[in-house]
Coordinates of C-alpha atoms in Angstrom, one line a residue:
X1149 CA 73.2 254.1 58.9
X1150 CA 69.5 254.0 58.8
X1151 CA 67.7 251.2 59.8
X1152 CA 65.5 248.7 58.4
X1153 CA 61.5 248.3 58.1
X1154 CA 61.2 245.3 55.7
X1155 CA 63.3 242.5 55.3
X1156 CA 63.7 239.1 53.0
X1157 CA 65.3 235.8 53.9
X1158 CA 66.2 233.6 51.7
X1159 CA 68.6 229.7 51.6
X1160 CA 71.5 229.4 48.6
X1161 CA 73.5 226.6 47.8
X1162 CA 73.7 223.2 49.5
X1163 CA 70.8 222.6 51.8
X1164 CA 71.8 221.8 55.7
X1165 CA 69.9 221.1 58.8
X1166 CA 68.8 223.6 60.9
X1167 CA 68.4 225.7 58.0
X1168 CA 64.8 225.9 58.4
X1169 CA 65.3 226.7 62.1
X1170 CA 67.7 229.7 60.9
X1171 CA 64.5 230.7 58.6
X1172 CA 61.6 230.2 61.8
X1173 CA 64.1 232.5 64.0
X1174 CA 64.5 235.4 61.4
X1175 CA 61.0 235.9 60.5
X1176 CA 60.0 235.9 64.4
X1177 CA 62.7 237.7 65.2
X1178 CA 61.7 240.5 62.6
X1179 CA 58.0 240.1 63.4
X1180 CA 58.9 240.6 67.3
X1181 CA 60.8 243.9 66.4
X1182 CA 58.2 245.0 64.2
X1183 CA 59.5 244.4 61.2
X1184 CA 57.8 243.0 57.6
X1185 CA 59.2 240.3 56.4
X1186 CA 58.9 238.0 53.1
X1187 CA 60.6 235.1 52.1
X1188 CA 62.3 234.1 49.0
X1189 CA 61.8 231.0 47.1
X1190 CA 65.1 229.4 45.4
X1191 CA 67.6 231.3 46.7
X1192 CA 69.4 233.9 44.0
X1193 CA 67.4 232.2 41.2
X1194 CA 64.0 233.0 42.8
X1195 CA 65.0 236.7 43.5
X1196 CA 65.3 236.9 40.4
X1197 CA 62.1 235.5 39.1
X1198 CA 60.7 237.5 42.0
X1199 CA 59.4 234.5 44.0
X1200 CA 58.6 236.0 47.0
X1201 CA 56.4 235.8 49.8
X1202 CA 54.6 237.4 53.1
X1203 CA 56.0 235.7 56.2
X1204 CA 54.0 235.3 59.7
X1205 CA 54.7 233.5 62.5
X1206 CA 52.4 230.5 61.7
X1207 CA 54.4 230.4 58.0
X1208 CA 57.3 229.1 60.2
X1209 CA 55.1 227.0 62.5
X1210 CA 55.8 223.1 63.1
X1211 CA 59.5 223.8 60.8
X1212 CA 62.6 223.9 63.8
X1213 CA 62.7 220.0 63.7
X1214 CA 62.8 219.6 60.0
X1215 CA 65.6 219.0 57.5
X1216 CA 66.1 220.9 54.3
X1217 CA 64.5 224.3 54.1
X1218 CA 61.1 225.1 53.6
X1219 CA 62.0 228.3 51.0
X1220 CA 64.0 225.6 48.9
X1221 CA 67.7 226.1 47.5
X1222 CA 69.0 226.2 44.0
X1223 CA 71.7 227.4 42.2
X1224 CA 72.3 230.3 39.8
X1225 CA 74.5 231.0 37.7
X1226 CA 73.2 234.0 35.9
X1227 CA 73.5 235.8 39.8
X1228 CA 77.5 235.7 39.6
X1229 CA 77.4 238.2 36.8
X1230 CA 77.2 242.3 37.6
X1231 CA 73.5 242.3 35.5
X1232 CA 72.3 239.0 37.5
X1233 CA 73.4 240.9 40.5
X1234 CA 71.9 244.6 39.6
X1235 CA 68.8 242.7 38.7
X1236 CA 68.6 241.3 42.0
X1237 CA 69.0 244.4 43.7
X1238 CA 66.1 246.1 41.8
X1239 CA 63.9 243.2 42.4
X1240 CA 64.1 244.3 46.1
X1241 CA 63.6 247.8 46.0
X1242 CA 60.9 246.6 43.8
X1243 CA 59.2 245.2 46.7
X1244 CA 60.6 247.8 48.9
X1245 CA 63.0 245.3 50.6
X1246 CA 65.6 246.7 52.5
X1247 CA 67.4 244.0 54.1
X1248 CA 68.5 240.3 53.3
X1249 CA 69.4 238.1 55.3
X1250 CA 71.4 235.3 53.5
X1251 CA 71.5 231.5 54.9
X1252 CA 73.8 229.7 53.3
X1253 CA 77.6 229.1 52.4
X1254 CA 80.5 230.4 50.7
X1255 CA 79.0 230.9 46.9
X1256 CA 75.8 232.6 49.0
X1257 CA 78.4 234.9 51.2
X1258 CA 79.6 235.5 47.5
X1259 CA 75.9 237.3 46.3
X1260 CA 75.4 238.9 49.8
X1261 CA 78.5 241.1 49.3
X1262 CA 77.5 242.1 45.8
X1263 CA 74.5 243.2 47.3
X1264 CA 75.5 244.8 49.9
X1265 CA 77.6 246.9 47.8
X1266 CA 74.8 247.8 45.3
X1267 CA 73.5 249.5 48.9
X1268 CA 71.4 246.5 50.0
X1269 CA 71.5 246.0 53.5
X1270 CA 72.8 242.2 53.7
X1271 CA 73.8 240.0 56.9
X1272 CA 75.1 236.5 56.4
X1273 CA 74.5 233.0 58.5
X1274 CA 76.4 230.3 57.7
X1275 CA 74.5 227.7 56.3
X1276 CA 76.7 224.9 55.5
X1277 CA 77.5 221.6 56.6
X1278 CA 81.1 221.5 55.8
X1279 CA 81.9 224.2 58.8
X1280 CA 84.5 225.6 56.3
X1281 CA 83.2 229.4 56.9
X1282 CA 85.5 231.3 58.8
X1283 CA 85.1 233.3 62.1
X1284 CA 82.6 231.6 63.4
X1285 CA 83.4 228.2 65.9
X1286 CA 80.8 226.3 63.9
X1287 CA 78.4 226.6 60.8
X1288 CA 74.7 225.4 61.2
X1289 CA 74.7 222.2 60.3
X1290 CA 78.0 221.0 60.9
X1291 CA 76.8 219.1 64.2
X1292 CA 74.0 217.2 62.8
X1293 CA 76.5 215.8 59.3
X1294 CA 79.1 215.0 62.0
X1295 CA 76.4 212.9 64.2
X1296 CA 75.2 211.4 61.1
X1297 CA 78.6 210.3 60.1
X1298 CA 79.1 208.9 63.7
X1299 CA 76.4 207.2 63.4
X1300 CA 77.1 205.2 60.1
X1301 CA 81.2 204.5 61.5
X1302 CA 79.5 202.7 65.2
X1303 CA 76.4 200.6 62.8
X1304 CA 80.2 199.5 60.3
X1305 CA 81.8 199.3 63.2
X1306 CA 79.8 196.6 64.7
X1307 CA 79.5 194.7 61.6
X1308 CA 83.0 195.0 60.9
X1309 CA 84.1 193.2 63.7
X1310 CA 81.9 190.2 63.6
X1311 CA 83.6 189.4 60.4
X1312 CA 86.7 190.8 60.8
X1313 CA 86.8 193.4 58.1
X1314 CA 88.3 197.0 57.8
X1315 CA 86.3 199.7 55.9
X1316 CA 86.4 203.2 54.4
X1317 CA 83.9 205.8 54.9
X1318 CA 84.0 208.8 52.4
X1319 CA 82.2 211.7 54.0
X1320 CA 81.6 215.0 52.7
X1321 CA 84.4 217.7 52.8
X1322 CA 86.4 219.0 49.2
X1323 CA 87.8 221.5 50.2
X1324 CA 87.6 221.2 54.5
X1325 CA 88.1 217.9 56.6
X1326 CA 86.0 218.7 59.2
X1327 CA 83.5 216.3 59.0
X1328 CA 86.0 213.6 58.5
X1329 CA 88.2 215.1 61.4
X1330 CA 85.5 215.0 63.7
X1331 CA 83.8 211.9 63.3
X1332 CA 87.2 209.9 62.9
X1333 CA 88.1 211.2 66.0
X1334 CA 84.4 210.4 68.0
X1335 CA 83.9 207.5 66.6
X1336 CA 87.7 206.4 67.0
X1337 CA 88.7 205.6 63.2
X1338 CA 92.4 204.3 62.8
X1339 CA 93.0 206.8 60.3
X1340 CA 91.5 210.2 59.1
X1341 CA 92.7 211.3 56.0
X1342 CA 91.8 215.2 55.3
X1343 CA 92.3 218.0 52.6
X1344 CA 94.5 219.8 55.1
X1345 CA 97.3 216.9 55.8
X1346 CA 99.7 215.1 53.6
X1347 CA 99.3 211.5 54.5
X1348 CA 100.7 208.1 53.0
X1349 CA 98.4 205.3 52.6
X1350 CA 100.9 203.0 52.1
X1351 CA 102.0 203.3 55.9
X1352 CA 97.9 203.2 56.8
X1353 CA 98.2 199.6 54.9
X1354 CA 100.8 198.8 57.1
X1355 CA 99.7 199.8 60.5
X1356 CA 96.3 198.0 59.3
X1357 CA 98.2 195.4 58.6
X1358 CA 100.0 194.9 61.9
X1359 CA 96.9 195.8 64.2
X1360 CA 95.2 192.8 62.7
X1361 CA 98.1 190.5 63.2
X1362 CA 98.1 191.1 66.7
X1363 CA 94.6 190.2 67.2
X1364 CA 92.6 194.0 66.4
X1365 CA 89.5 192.7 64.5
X1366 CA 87.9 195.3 62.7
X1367 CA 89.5 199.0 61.2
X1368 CA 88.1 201.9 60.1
X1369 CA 89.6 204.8 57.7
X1370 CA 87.6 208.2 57.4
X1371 CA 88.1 210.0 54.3
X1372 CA 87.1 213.4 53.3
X1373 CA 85.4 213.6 49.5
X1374 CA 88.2 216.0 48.7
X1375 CA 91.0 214.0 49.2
X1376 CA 90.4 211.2 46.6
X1377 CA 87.5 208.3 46.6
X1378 CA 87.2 206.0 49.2
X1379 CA 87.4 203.3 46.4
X1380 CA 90.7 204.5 45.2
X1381 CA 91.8 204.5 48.9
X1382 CA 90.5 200.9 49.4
X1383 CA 92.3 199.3 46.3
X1384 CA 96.1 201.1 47.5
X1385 CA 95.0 199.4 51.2
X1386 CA 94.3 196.1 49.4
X1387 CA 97.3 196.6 47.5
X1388 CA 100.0 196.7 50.1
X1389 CA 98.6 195.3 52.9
X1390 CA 96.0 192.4 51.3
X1391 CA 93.4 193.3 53.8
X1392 CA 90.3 194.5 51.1
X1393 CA 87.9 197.0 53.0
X1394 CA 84.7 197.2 52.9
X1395 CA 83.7 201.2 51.1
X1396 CA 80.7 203.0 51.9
X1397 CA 80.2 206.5 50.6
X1398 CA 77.6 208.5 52.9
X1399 CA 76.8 210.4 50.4
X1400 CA 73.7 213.3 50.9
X1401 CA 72.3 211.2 53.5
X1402 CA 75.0 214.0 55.9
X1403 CA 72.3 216.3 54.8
X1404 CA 69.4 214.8 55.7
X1405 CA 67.8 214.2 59.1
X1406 CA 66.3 216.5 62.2
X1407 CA 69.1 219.3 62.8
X1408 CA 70.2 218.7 66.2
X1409 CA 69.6 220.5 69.3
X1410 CA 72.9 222.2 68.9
X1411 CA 72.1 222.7 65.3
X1412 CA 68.7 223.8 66.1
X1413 CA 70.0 226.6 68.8
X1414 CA 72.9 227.6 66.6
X1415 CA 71.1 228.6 64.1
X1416 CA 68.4 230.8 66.4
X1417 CA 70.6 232.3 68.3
X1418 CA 72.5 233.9 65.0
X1419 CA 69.7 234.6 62.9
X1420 CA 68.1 236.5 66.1
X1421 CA 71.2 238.7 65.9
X1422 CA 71.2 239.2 62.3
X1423 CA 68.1 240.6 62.6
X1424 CA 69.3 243.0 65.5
X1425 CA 72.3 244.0 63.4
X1426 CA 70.0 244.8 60.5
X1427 CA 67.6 246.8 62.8
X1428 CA 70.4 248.9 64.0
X1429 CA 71.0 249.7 59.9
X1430 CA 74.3 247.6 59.7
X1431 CA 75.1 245.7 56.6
X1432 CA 77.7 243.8 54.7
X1433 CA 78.0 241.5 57.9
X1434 CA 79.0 237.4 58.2
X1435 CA 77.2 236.6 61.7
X1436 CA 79.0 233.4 63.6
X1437 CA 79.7 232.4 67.2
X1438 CA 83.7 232.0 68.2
X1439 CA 84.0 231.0 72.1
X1440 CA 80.7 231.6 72.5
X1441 CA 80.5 235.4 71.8
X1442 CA 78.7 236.9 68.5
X1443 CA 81.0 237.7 65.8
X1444 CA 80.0 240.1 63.1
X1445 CA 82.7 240.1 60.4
X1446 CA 83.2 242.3 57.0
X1447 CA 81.7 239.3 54.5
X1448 CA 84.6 240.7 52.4
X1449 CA 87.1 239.8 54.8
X1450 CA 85.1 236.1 55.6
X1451 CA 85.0 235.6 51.7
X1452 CA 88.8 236.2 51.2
X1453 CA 89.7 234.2 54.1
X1454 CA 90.5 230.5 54.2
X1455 CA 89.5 229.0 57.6
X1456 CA 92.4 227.2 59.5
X1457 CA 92.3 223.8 60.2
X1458 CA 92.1 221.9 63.9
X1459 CA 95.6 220.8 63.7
X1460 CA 95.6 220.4 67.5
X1461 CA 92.4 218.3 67.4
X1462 CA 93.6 216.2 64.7
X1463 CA 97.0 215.6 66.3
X1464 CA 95.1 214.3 69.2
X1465 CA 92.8 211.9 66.9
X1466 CA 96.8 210.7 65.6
X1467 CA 97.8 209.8 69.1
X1468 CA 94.5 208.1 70.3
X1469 CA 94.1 205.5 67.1
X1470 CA 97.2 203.7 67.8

């Protein structure tokens, strides 16, 4: 395949942190191989419109430390239909763009492919805080939500147990528990309740129940979004056990924040060889790290894929929150 001479970058669906490092590493990366590069406003919905730019390497300056992304997100629908997508193809050739490099999650692997197959060069990072994109270890992200959540659980902790209260903390997560799986288990949560795993509150009431009458004075429950509400867990707790947590619902704040390092060197380290990929003319790729080697998957194989869940690290979260 041929290689590439001018590329685009662009951010799709639900913002995360370190997106805008992912963005700063491309364009650098590109500019360093000496490639053009442009960025696109909005995501699908500003290819579309045509909202694109020149990128140099003072356009990313000052950005690696900062939340959101600096070429904004938005949704599209018209994008998920065959004219939204030929339309976006056009627009690029248009501007004589011959490679995309998509930052985002599942819904933005989604437009990548269709692109790719209307003979746009396309690579995929994933973007996405919910780490629910598979063959890749971790999603950029994913590391900052989780320290975020950590965070909250150790400030409820503490106030929990000067008044000798239990609470639930609804993080994000529909259709993956990761968040939920891996705070619970840092921060030590009596129960994590997750997508993946059948679970019966009624015997969460209970052990509650039992841990405060031999002296435990505070408990914590994680919940993922997409199991049910953390009110609706609360009121079943209160109703077989009579203890009445405490809910608080973290809500976007997961997305907010300076990306950590992790986060921060994630994200560089796979846009760098998206850009490499594209350069050698490949396409049609999902970049992610899995035990600490460089994957470069089929996005129609990521797409049609439903990442497995950490059974062995949430066992282990089960056998620690006795």
């Amino acid at each position: 395949m041929s290689a590439v001479k001018k590329i685009a970058v662009l951010t799709s669906g639900g913002d995360s942190q370190g997106m805008n490092a992912a963005v700063r590493a491309v364009v650098r990366s590109a500019l360093f191989r000496g490639l053009e590069v442009h960025g696109i406003q909005r995501g699908y919905q500003g290819l579309l419109n045509e909202e694109l730019r020149p990128m140099d390497i003072r356009s990313v300056g000052d950005i690696i430390q900062r939340g959101g992304t600096i070429l904004q997100t938005a949704r599209c629908k018209e994008f998920t239909s065959p004219e939204g997508q030929q339309r976006g193809a056009e627009v690029l050739r248009k501007h004589g763009i011959d490679g995309l490099v998509v930052i985002g999650g599942d819904g933005s692997y989604q437009g990548a492919n269709k692109l790719s197959k209307l003979g746009i060069k396309t690579m995929g990072l994933p973007g996405t805080i919910d780490n629910d994109i598979p063959f890749t270890d971790y999603t950029i992200g994913f590391d900052t939500a989780v320290s975020v959540a950590v965070d909250a659980i150790n400030k409820l902790r503490d106030t929990m147990t000067s008044h000798e209260r239990s609470s639930v903390v609804e993080v994000m997560g529909r259709h993956c528990g990761d968040i939920a799986l891996y705070s619970g288990l840092a921060s030590g949560a009596e129960a994590i309740l997750v997508p993946e795993v059948p679970f019966d509150v009624k015997q969460i009431a209970l052990h509650m129940k039992e841990n405060f009458k031999n002296g435990k004075r505070h408990g914590i429950v994680v919940v993922a979004e997409g199991v049910c509400s953390g009110e609706e867990i609360a009121r079943t707790i209160a109703e077989h056990s009579g203890i009445e947590p405490r809910v608080t619902v973290l809500g976007h704040i997961q997305r907010g924040g300076s990306p950590t390092h992790n986060d921060r060197i994630l994200a560089s380290r796979l846009a760098d060889y998206a850009v490499h990929k594209l350069q050698e003319g490949d396409s049609g790729k999902a970049i992610g790290i899995h035990r600490g080697e460089f994957t470069a998957t089929d996005i129609d194989v990521v797409v049609s894929t439903k990442k497995p869940f950490n059974t062995e690290l949430y066992n282990l979260a089960m056998r620690l929150s006795q």
